[in-house]
Coordinates of C-alpha atoms in Angstrom, one line a residue:
M17 CA 22.2 -135.9 -81.1
S18 CA 20.0 -137.2 -78.1
S19 CA 18.7 -134.3 -76.0
F20 CA 20.7 -135.6 -73.1
R21 CA 23.7 -136.4 -75.1
S22 CA 23.3 -132.8 -76.0
K23 CA 23.4 -131.4 -72.4
L24 CA 26.0 -133.8 -71.4
V25 CA 28.3 -132.4 -74.0
R26 CA 27.3 -128.8 -73.2
A27 CA 28.0 -129.4 -69.3
G28 CA 31.2 -131.0 -70.2
L29 CA 32.6 -128.0 -72.5
G30 CA 31.2 -126.1 -69.7
A31 CA 33.5 -128.0 -67.0
L32 CA 36.5 -127.6 -69.4
A33 CA 35.9 -123.9 -70.1
G34 CA 35.4 -123.3 -66.6
L35 CA 38.8 -124.5 -65.5
L36 CA 40.2 -123.2 -68.1
A37 CA 39.3 -119.9 -67.1
A38 CA 40.4 -120.6 -64.0
Y39 CA 43.6 -121.7 -64.9
T40 CA 43.8 -118.5 -66.6
A41 CA 42.9 -116.3 -63.7
L42 CA 45.7 -117.9 -61.6
A43 CA 48.1 -118.0 -64.0
V44 CA 47.8 -113.8 -65.1
A45 CA 47.6 -113.1 -61.1
E46 CA 50.7 -114.8 -60.8
L47 CA 52.1 -113.1 -63.6
V48 CA 51.0 -109.5 -61.6
A49 CA 52.4 -110.7 -58.2
G50 CA 55.7 -111.5 -60.0
L51 CA 55.7 -108.0 -61.1
V52 CA 53.8 -106.0 -57.8
R53 CA 54.9 -108.5 -54.6
A54 CA 54.8 -112.2 -54.8
A55 CA 53.5 -112.7 -51.4
A56 CA 50.0 -110.9 -52.9
G57 CA 49.2 -113.6 -55.2
P58 CA 45.6 -114.9 -54.9
V59 CA 46.1 -118.4 -53.1
T60 CA 48.8 -117.5 -50.9
V61 CA 46.4 -114.5 -49.2
V62 CA 43.2 -116.5 -49.6
G63 CA 45.1 -119.2 -47.8
G64 CA 46.8 -116.8 -45.2
A65 CA 42.8 -115.5 -44.4
V66 CA 42.2 -119.0 -44.1
I67 CA 45.0 -119.8 -41.4
D68 CA 43.7 -116.5 -39.8
R69 CA 40.4 -117.5 -39.0
T70 CA 40.7 -121.4 -38.7
P71 CA 40.3 -122.5 -34.8
A72 CA 43.2 -123.2 -33.0
A73 CA 42.2 -126.8 -32.7
V74 CA 41.8 -127.4 -36.4
K75 CA 45.6 -126.1 -36.6
D76 CA 46.6 -128.3 -34.1
F77 CA 44.7 -131.2 -36.0
A78 CA 46.6 -130.2 -39.3
I79 CA 50.1 -129.9 -37.8
R80 CA 49.7 -133.6 -35.9
T81 CA 48.1 -134.7 -39.3
F82 CA 50.1 -133.3 -42.1
G83 CA 53.1 -132.0 -40.2
E84 CA 55.3 -129.7 -42.4
N85 CA 52.8 -130.3 -45.2
D86 CA 50.5 -128.5 -43.5
K87 CA 50.5 -125.6 -46.2
T88 CA 50.8 -127.2 -48.7
V89 CA 47.7 -129.5 -48.1
L90 CA 46.0 -126.3 -47.7
Q91 CA 47.3 -124.7 -50.8
L92 CA 46.0 -127.9 -52.8
G93 CA 42.7 -128.0 -50.7
I94 CA 41.9 -124.3 -52.0
L95 CA 43.2 -125.3 -55.3
A96 CA 40.5 -128.2 -55.6
I97 CA 37.6 -126.1 -54.0
L98 CA 38.5 -123.4 -56.8
A99 CA 38.2 -126.2 -59.5
L100 CA 35.0 -127.5 -58.1
I101 CA 33.7 -124.0 -58.6
A102 CA 35.0 -123.3 -61.7
V103 CA 33.4 -126.4 -63.3
G104 CA 30.3 -125.1 -62.0
L105 CA 30.5 -121.5 -63.4
G106 CA 31.8 -122.9 -66.7
I107 CA 28.0 -125.0 -66.6
L108 CA 26.4 -122.1 -65.8
A109 CA 28.1 -119.7 -68.2
M110 CA 27.0 -122.5 -71.1
S111 CA 23.1 -120.7 -70.6
H112 CA 24.0 -117.9 -69.0
R113 CA 27.8 -116.3 -70.3
R114 CA 27.4 -113.1 -68.1
A115 CA 26.5 -114.8 -65.1
G116 CA 29.3 -117.1 -65.3
A117 CA 32.0 -114.1 -66.0
A118 CA 30.4 -112.5 -62.8
G119 CA 31.1 -115.4 -60.9
V120 CA 34.7 -115.5 -61.3
L121 CA 34.5 -111.7 -61.1
L122 CA 33.6 -112.2 -57.6
F123 CA 36.0 -114.4 -56.5
G124 CA 38.4 -111.7 -57.8
I125 CA 36.9 -109.4 -55.2
V126 CA 37.0 -112.1 -52.6
G127 CA 41.1 -112.4 -53.7
A128 CA 41.6 -108.6 -53.2
A129 CA 39.8 -108.4 -50.0
A130 CA 41.9 -111.0 -48.9
A131 CA 45.2 -109.3 -49.9
F132 CA 44.1 -105.7 -48.6
S133 CA 43.2 -107.5 -45.0
R134 CA 46.5 -109.1 -44.7
P135 CA 48.5 -107.6 -41.8
D136 CA 51.6 -107.3 -43.9
S137 CA 49.8 -105.6 -46.8
T138 CA 51.4 -103.2 -48.7
G139 CA 48.6 -101.1 -49.8
T140 CA 46.5 -100.9 -52.5
G141 CA 49.1 -102.5 -54.9
D142 CA 48.6 -106.2 -53.6
V143 CA 45.1 -106.3 -54.6
L144 CA 46.1 -105.5 -58.2
P145 CA 47.1 -109.9 -58.8
S146 CA 43.6 -110.9 -58.3
I147 CA 41.8 -108.4 -59.7
A148 CA 43.6 -108.8 -63.1
G149 CA 43.3 -112.4 -62.8
A150 CA 39.6 -112.2 -62.0
L151 CA 39.1 -109.9 -65.1
A152 CA 41.3 -112.0 -67.4
G153 CA 39.6 -115.4 -66.0
A154 CA 36.0 -114.1 -66.6
A155 CA 37.2 -112.6 -70.0
A156 CA 38.2 -116.2 -71.1
L157 CA 35.1 -118.0 -69.8
Y158 CA 32.6 -115.5 -71.6
V159 CA 34.6 -115.9 -75.3
L160 CA 34.8 -119.9 -74.4
A161 CA 31.3 -120.2 -73.6
T162 CA 30.5 -118.1 -76.9
K163 CA 32.8 -120.2 -79.0
A164 CA 30.6 -123.0 -77.7
A165 CA 27.2 -121.6 -77.9
P166 CA 25.1 -123.6 -80.8
V167 CA 25.8 -122.7 -84.2
H168 CA 22.6 -121.5 -86.2
A169 CA 21.3 -122.9 -89.8
P170 CA 22.1 -120.1 -92.6
D171 CA 19.0 -118.2 -94.1
G172 CA 17.4 -117.5 -90.5
Q173 CA 16.7 -121.4 -90.3
P174 CA 16.2 -123.1 -86.4
G175 CA 19.7 -123.6 -85.2
T176 CA 20.9 -127.2 -85.7
G177 CA 21.4 -127.6 -81.8
G178 CA 25.8 -128.2 -83.0
W179 CA 28.4 -126.4 -81.8
S180 CA 31.1 -124.9 -83.4
R181 CA 34.0 -127.7 -82.1
R182 CA 37.0 -126.1 -84.2
G183 CA 36.0 -122.7 -83.2
F184 CA 36.1 -123.7 -79.5
L185 CA 39.3 -126.2 -79.6
A186 CA 41.1 -123.1 -81.2
A187 CA 39.8 -120.6 -78.0
A188 CA 40.6 -123.3 -76.0
G189 CA 44.2 -123.9 -77.3
V190 CA 45.1 -120.2 -77.3
T191 CA 43.6 -119.8 -73.7
A192 CA 45.8 -122.7 -72.0
V193 CA 49.1 -121.3 -74.2
A194 CA 48.6 -118.0 -73.3
A195 CA 47.8 -118.7 -69.8
T196 CA 51.0 -121.1 -69.5
S197 CA 52.7 -118.3 -70.6
A198 CA 51.9 -115.8 -68.0
G199 CA 52.2 -118.6 -65.4
A200 CA 56.2 -119.3 -66.7
L201 CA 56.4 -115.2 -66.9
G202 CA 55.2 -115.0 -63.6
R203 CA 57.3 -117.3 -61.7
Y204 CA 60.3 -116.0 -63.7
F205 CA 59.5 -112.2 -62.3
T206 CA 58.5 -113.9 -59.1
G207 CA 62.1 -115.7 -59.0
R208 CA 64.0 -112.1 -59.6
Q209 CA 62.4 -110.4 -56.7
G210 CA 64.0 -113.0 -54.4
Q211 CA 67.5 -112.7 -56.4
G212 CA 68.5 -110.2 -54.1
A213 CA 67.6 -112.0 -50.7
V214 CA 69.8 -115.1 -51.7
A215 CA 72.7 -112.9 -53.1
S216 CA 72.8 -111.5 -49.5
R217 CA 72.5 -114.7 -47.7
E218 CA 75.2 -115.9 -49.9
N219 CA 77.4 -113.1 -49.4
L220 CA 77.0 -113.0 -45.7
V221 CA 80.2 -114.0 -43.7
L222 CA 79.3 -114.4 -40.3
P223 CA 81.8 -112.8 -37.8
K224 CA 83.4 -114.8 -34.9
P225 CA 81.7 -114.8 -31.7
A226 CA 82.6 -112.7 -28.9
S227 CA 81.5 -115.4 -26.1
P228 CA 81.7 -118.4 -27.9
A229 CA 79.7 -121.7 -27.1
P230 CA 81.0 -123.5 -24.3
A231 CA 82.7 -126.9 -25.3
V232 CA 79.9 -129.5 -25.8
P233 CA 81.2 -132.3 -23.0
A234 CA 82.4 -135.8 -23.9
G235 CA 79.6 -138.3 -24.3
V236 CA 76.6 -136.1 -24.9
Q237 CA 76.0 -138.4 -27.3
L238 CA 74.9 -142.0 -26.6
K239 CA 75.8 -144.7 -28.9
V240 CA 72.7 -145.9 -29.2
P241 CA 71.0 -146.6 -32.8
G242 CA 67.9 -144.8 -33.8
I243 CA 68.7 -141.9 -30.9
T244 CA 68.4 -138.6 -32.1
A245 CA 71.8 -136.4 -32.6
F246 CA 72.4 -133.9 -29.9
S247 CA 72.9 -131.7 -32.8
T248 CA 69.7 -131.1 -35.2
P249 CA 71.3 -130.2 -38.6
N250 CA 69.8 -127.3 -40.5
A251 CA 67.9 -129.2 -43.0
D252 CA 66.5 -131.1 -40.7
F253 CA 65.1 -129.1 -38.1
Y254 CA 61.4 -128.7 -37.6
R255 CA 59.6 -125.7 -39.4
V256 CA 56.0 -123.9 -37.7
D257 CA 54.5 -121.1 -38.7
T258 CA 51.9 -119.6 -40.8
A259 CA 54.0 -118.3 -43.8
L260 CA 52.1 -120.1 -46.8
T261 CA 55.1 -118.4 -49.2
V262 CA 58.4 -118.4 -47.5
P263 CA 59.5 -114.3 -46.6
R264 CA 62.8 -113.9 -48.8
V265 CA 64.0 -111.0 -47.6
D266 CA 67.2 -109.0 -48.6
A267 CA 69.5 -108.4 -46.1
G268 CA 70.8 -105.2 -47.6
I269 CA 67.4 -103.2 -47.3
W270 CA 66.3 -105.2 -44.1
R271 CA 65.9 -102.7 -41.0
L272 CA 65.2 -103.7 -37.3
R273 CA 63.2 -101.1 -35.2
I274 CA 63.3 -100.9 -31.4
R275 CA 59.9 -98.7 -29.8
G276 CA 57.2 -98.3 -27.8
T277 CA 56.2 -97.9 -23.9
G278 CA 59.2 -97.1 -21.5
V279 CA 61.7 -96.6 -24.9
T280 CA 63.4 -93.5 -24.0
R281 CA 65.9 -93.6 -27.1
P282 CA 63.8 -95.6 -30.6
L283 CA 66.7 -97.0 -32.3
T284 CA 66.9 -98.6 -36.0
Y285 CA 69.6 -101.2 -36.9
T286 CA 70.9 -102.4 -40.0
L287 CA 72.5 -106.1 -40.3
D288 CA 75.6 -105.1 -40.7
Q289 CA 75.2 -102.6 -37.2
L290 CA 74.0 -106.0 -35.4
L291 CA 77.1 -108.4 -37.0
A292 CA 79.7 -104.7 -35.5
R293 CA 78.5 -105.9 -32.1
P294 CA 79.4 -108.6 -29.6
L295 CA 77.7 -111.6 -30.7
I296 CA 77.3 -114.9 -28.3
E297 CA 76.7 -118.4 -29.5
R298 CA 74.8 -120.6 -27.7
D299 CA 73.4 -124.1 -28.0
I300 CA 69.5 -124.0 -27.5
T301 CA 66.9 -126.4 -28.0
L302 CA 64.0 -124.8 -29.6
T303 CA 60.3 -126.6 -29.0
C304 CA 56.6 -126.1 -30.2
V305 CA 53.9 -125.7 -28.0
S306 CA 51.9 -127.9 -30.6
N307 CA 54.6 -130.9 -30.2
E308 CA 52.3 -133.8 -29.2
V309 CA 53.6 -136.8 -26.7
G310 CA 56.7 -138.2 -28.4
G311 CA 56.5 -135.8 -31.4
P312 CA 59.4 -134.6 -33.9
Y313 CA 58.7 -130.5 -33.3
I314 CA 61.5 -130.3 -31.5
G315 CA 65.5 -129.5 -32.1
N316 CA 68.9 -128.3 -30.8
A317 CA 71.1 -126.0 -32.3
R318 CA 74.1 -123.5 -32.1
W319 CA 72.9 -120.4 -32.6
L320 CA 75.0 -116.9 -33.2
G321 CA 73.4 -113.9 -32.1
V322 CA 72.9 -110.3 -30.2
P323 CA 72.2 -110.6 -26.9
L324 CA 68.6 -108.7 -26.7
A325 CA 68.8 -107.4 -23.3
D326 CA 71.7 -105.1 -24.7
L327 CA 69.8 -103.5 -27.3
L328 CA 66.9 -102.7 -25.0
K329 CA 68.4 -101.6 -22.3
E330 CA 70.4 -99.3 -25.1
A331 CA 66.8 -98.1 -26.1
G332 CA 66.1 -97.4 -22.3
V333 CA 63.8 -100.2 -21.3
I334 CA 63.5 -101.2 -17.9
P335 CA 62.0 -104.6 -16.6
P336 CA 59.1 -104.5 -14.8
S337 CA 60.8 -106.1 -11.8
R338 CA 62.8 -102.7 -11.3
G339 CA 60.0 -100.3 -12.3
G340 CA 59.9 -100.3 -15.8
K341 CA 56.4 -99.6 -18.0
A342 CA 56.7 -102.0 -20.1
D343 CA 55.7 -106.0 -19.0
Q344 CA 55.2 -107.6 -22.8
L345 CA 57.7 -107.0 -26.2
V346 CA 55.8 -107.7 -29.2
A347 CA 58.5 -109.0 -32.1
R348 CA 56.7 -108.3 -35.3
S349 CA 57.7 -110.7 -38.9
V350 CA 57.8 -108.9 -42.2
D351 CA 54.7 -111.0 -43.1
G352 CA 52.4 -109.0 -40.1
M353 CA 52.8 -111.7 -37.8
T354 CA 53.1 -110.8 -33.7
L355 CA 54.3 -112.6 -31.2
G356 CA 54.4 -111.6 -27.4
S357 CA 57.5 -112.5 -25.0
P358 CA 57.5 -111.2 -21.3
V359 CA 59.8 -108.4 -21.2
E360 CA 61.4 -109.6 -17.4
D361 CA 62.2 -112.6 -19.0
V362 CA 64.0 -111.7 -21.5
M363 CA 66.0 -109.4 -19.7
D364 CA 66.3 -111.7 -16.5
G365 CA 69.8 -113.0 -17.8
R366 CA 69.0 -115.9 -19.8
D367 CA 70.6 -115.9 -23.3
A368 CA 67.7 -114.1 -25.2
M369 CA 69.1 -113.4 -28.7
L370 CA 68.4 -111.7 -32.0
A371 CA 69.7 -114.3 -34.0
V372 CA 71.7 -114.3 -37.3
G373 CA 73.6 -117.8 -37.7
M374 CA 72.6 -121.5 -37.2
N375 CA 74.8 -124.4 -36.8
G376 CA 77.9 -122.0 -38.3
D377 CA 75.8 -120.9 -41.1
P378 CA 73.7 -117.9 -41.6
L379 CA 69.6 -118.7 -41.0
P380 CA 67.9 -120.2 -43.7
F381 CA 64.8 -118.8 -45.3
D382 CA 63.0 -121.5 -43.8
H383 CA 64.4 -120.1 -40.4
G384 CA 63.9 -117.1 -40.6
F385 CA 67.1 -115.1 -42.5
P386 CA 68.2 -112.4 -41.9
V387 CA 67.4 -112.4 -38.3
R388 CA 64.9 -114.0 -35.7
M389 CA 64.3 -113.9 -32.3
L390 CA 64.5 -116.7 -29.7
V391 CA 64.5 -116.8 -25.9
P392 CA 65.5 -120.2 -24.0
G393 CA 62.8 -121.6 -21.9
L394 CA 59.8 -120.1 -23.8
Y395 CA 57.6 -122.2 -26.6
G396 CA 57.7 -120.5 -29.7
Y397 CA 54.8 -118.8 -30.4
V398 CA 55.5 -116.5 -27.7
S399 CA 59.7 -115.8 -28.4
A400 CA 60.4 -117.4 -31.7
C401 CA 59.9 -114.5 -34.1
K402 CA 61.2 -115.4 -37.6
W403 CA 61.9 -112.9 -40.5
I404 CA 61.7 -110.3 -37.2
E405 CA 61.9 -106.5 -38.1
D406 CA 60.1 -104.5 -35.2
I407 CA 60.0 -104.4 -31.6
E408 CA 57.4 -103.2 -29.8
L409 CA 57.4 -102.3 -25.5
T410 CA 53.7 -102.5 -24.5
T411 CA 52.0 -104.3 -22.2
F412 CA 49.8 -107.5 -22.1
D413 CA 46.5 -105.6 -20.8
A414 CA 47.4 -103.1 -23.9
Y415 CA 48.1 -105.8 -26.6
D416 CA 47.4 -109.3 -27.8
P417 CA 49.6 -110.7 -30.1
Y418 CA 48.4 -113.3 -33.0
W419 CA 47.9 -116.3 -31.1
V420 CA 46.8 -114.8 -27.2
K421 CA 43.8 -113.3 -30.0
R422 CA 43.1 -116.8 -30.6
K423 CA 42.6 -117.9 -27.2
W424 CA 46.0 -119.2 -26.3
A425 CA 48.3 -118.4 -23.3
R426 CA 49.9 -115.5 -22.9
K427 CA 53.0 -116.6 -21.3
A428 CA 54.2 -120.0 -22.1
P429 CA 57.1 -121.0 -19.8
I430 CA 58.1 -124.6 -21.4
K431 CA 57.4 -127.8 -19.7
T432 CA 59.3 -130.9 -18.6
Q433 CA 59.1 -133.6 -20.9
A434 CA 60.6 -136.7 -22.4
R435 CA 60.7 -138.7 -25.5
I436 CA 61.0 -142.1 -26.7
D437 CA 63.5 -142.1 -29.8
T438 CA 64.1 -145.8 -29.9
P439 CA 62.6 -148.4 -30.2
R440 CA 59.9 -147.1 -32.5
P441 CA 56.5 -147.0 -32.7
F442 CA 55.3 -150.7 -33.8
A443 CA 58.6 -151.9 -33.8
R444 CA 59.3 -156.1 -33.0
P445 CA 62.6 -156.4 -31.0
T446 CA 64.4 -159.3 -31.1
A447 CA 64.0 -161.3 -27.5
G448 CA 67.2 -160.2 -25.5
T449 CA 67.9 -157.1 -23.9
V450 CA 66.3 -153.9 -25.7
T451 CA 67.8 -150.4 -25.5
V452 CA 65.1 -147.7 -25.1
A453 CA 66.3 -144.3 -25.2
G454 CA 65.5 -140.7 -26.0
V455 CA 65.9 -137.3 -25.5
A456 CA 64.5 -135.3 -22.4
W457 CA 64.3 -131.4 -21.8
A458 CA 63.6 -128.8 -19.5
Q459 CA 65.4 -125.8 -20.8
R460 CA 66.3 -123.1 -17.7
R461 CA 66.3 -126.2 -15.1
G462 CA 68.0 -128.4 -17.0
I463 CA 67.7 -132.6 -16.6
T464 CA 69.0 -134.7 -13.3
R465 CA 66.9 -137.4 -13.9
V466 CA 64.5 -139.8 -16.1
Q467 CA 62.6 -142.7 -15.1
I468 CA 61.3 -145.3 -16.9
R469 CA 58.2 -148.2 -16.1
V470 CA 57.3 -150.8 -18.0
D471 CA 53.9 -152.0 -18.1
D472 CA 53.1 -152.0 -14.2
G473 CA 56.5 -152.4 -13.0
P474 CA 58.2 -149.8 -10.5
W475 CA 59.9 -146.8 -11.9
Q476 CA 63.6 -147.8 -12.7
D477 CA 66.2 -144.5 -13.2
A478 CA 67.6 -144.6 -17.1
E479 CA 71.2 -143.7 -17.2
L480 CA 72.0 -140.3 -18.8
A481 CA 74.0 -138.7 -21.3
A482 CA 76.3 -135.7 -20.3
Q483 CA 74.9 -132.5 -20.1
A484 CA 75.6 -130.0 -22.3
G485 CA 73.9 -126.6 -20.7
V486 CA 70.4 -126.0 -19.1
D487 CA 68.9 -125.0 -22.4
T488 CA 69.7 -127.9 -24.4
W489 CA 68.1 -131.4 -24.0
R490 CA 69.9 -134.4 -22.6
Q491 CA 69.9 -138.2 -24.1
W492 CA 69.0 -140.9 -21.8
S493 CA 69.1 -144.8 -22.2
Y494 CA 67.8 -148.1 -20.2
R495 CA 68.8 -151.4 -20.6
W496 CA 65.4 -153.5 -20.8

C-alpha cells in the first residue's frame, strides 16, 4: 500500500472512530440523563449555555430567520460542531491514543461545567450525564484506535503497515450497537420521567370561571379570505422562549411560592388550591417584543386563571403608588428563566393572572403547563413567565432579570401596531377591486381607527371589525 493511500486509510479510520466515540458519548449521556434528569443532557445544557451567552441581536436574528425552529437549528449546529471535533480527535487518536481520549474527556468537563452553571441546576447530579458520556466516549475511542493500529509481523520483524480490518470492524460494530441500545434505553427512561406530567395534564378538569369572559360581539371576524382568525388555536399559537427542552412538570407536585420585599405573609400554593379559588376568563392578545413588522409572533386566546393581584394582596403586597416597598415582581420558571414585571402594572386593575387554561383546555406543555403568568399590555419578556414556580417581590434597583442583564428595557408596554394579512407578500392580485385586510392591536388602549395609504396617495380610513375588548386585537379591511 502506498504511503499516501495508507495515510488516507488511517485518516478515514480515525474519522470513523471519532464519530463512533462521539455517538457513544452522547448515547451514554442520554441514558444517564434519563436516569437523573432529562434537562441535564449535554446537548441541552451546552445549548442553554450558548443561548445565555448569545448577544441579543443574534437572538433576534435567529428568531426572525428560523422562527420557532431556532432551537432545532441550534441543536443541529452543536451536533455538527461536535461531529467535526470528533473527526479531528479520531484522527489524532490514530497516532496518539491517549491524547485523543483526553480530548473527549475535556469535552465532558465542558458539558459538566455547563450543567453545573445552569440556573435550574439541581446540584452535582446534573454533571453525571456529561461525565459518564465522556468516559464512555474516551474508552470507545481508545479501543477503536488500538484496533486500527498497524499490524506487526511475527518474530519481531518490522511491521507490515497494515491494520486489523476484522478487529476494527468488529469493535466498531459492537460500539455502534451498544451506543444505540444505550440511547434507546435513555429515551425510554426520559419518557418515563414525563409520564407523571402527561397524566396530570390529561386528568386535569378545569373548573368553570367565577367571572366568564364577556361574550364576543358579532362581527369580530371579517369575512375576508386570508385574514387571521380572531381566536388563535393552541396548536398555532406562537412560541418564543429559551427552553431547548420543554419542561414537563407534574401538576401534583408543582408548587408556587410568593415571597420577598414587602411580603408580610409568604405563601405557597398547590395547583388544587389555585383551582379552588374564583377564576377569571378573558380574551387577551399576547405579542413578543421580537415580532418584526408584519411578523407572526402574536396570537389571541381565551385564558382562564387566578387574578394575580388578589394573591399579592393576600401576601401583604402594596403597590408602590400606595407606599409599597417593592416595585418589581420577579417571576421564576422551573428552568431558571427570570422575568421582571412592574408591580404597579400587575396591581392596577388589569386582568393580570396566573393562567391555568387556554382556549378551554389545560395549558399545553409548550405554553407553560401547569401555570403561566400573563399581564395584558406588557410584552412577554417582562410578563409572560411560563412554567412559573416562584414569585419574588423586589425592586428594579436591586435585581436585573434575564433579559435586562442583556440590556433590554426594564419596562416594556406594548406599542400600537398593525399587520397586513392579505394580500400576502409577492402576491399577484387580479385586476379589479382588491381587499387589503389584517389586524391591529394596542393592548390596554384598544383600536379606534386604522388608516391605509397606497404608494404616495392620501391616508384612507379602513373599515373596522367589532372590538372585543381593549386587550385583544381588532380586524380591519380596505377595498382598494
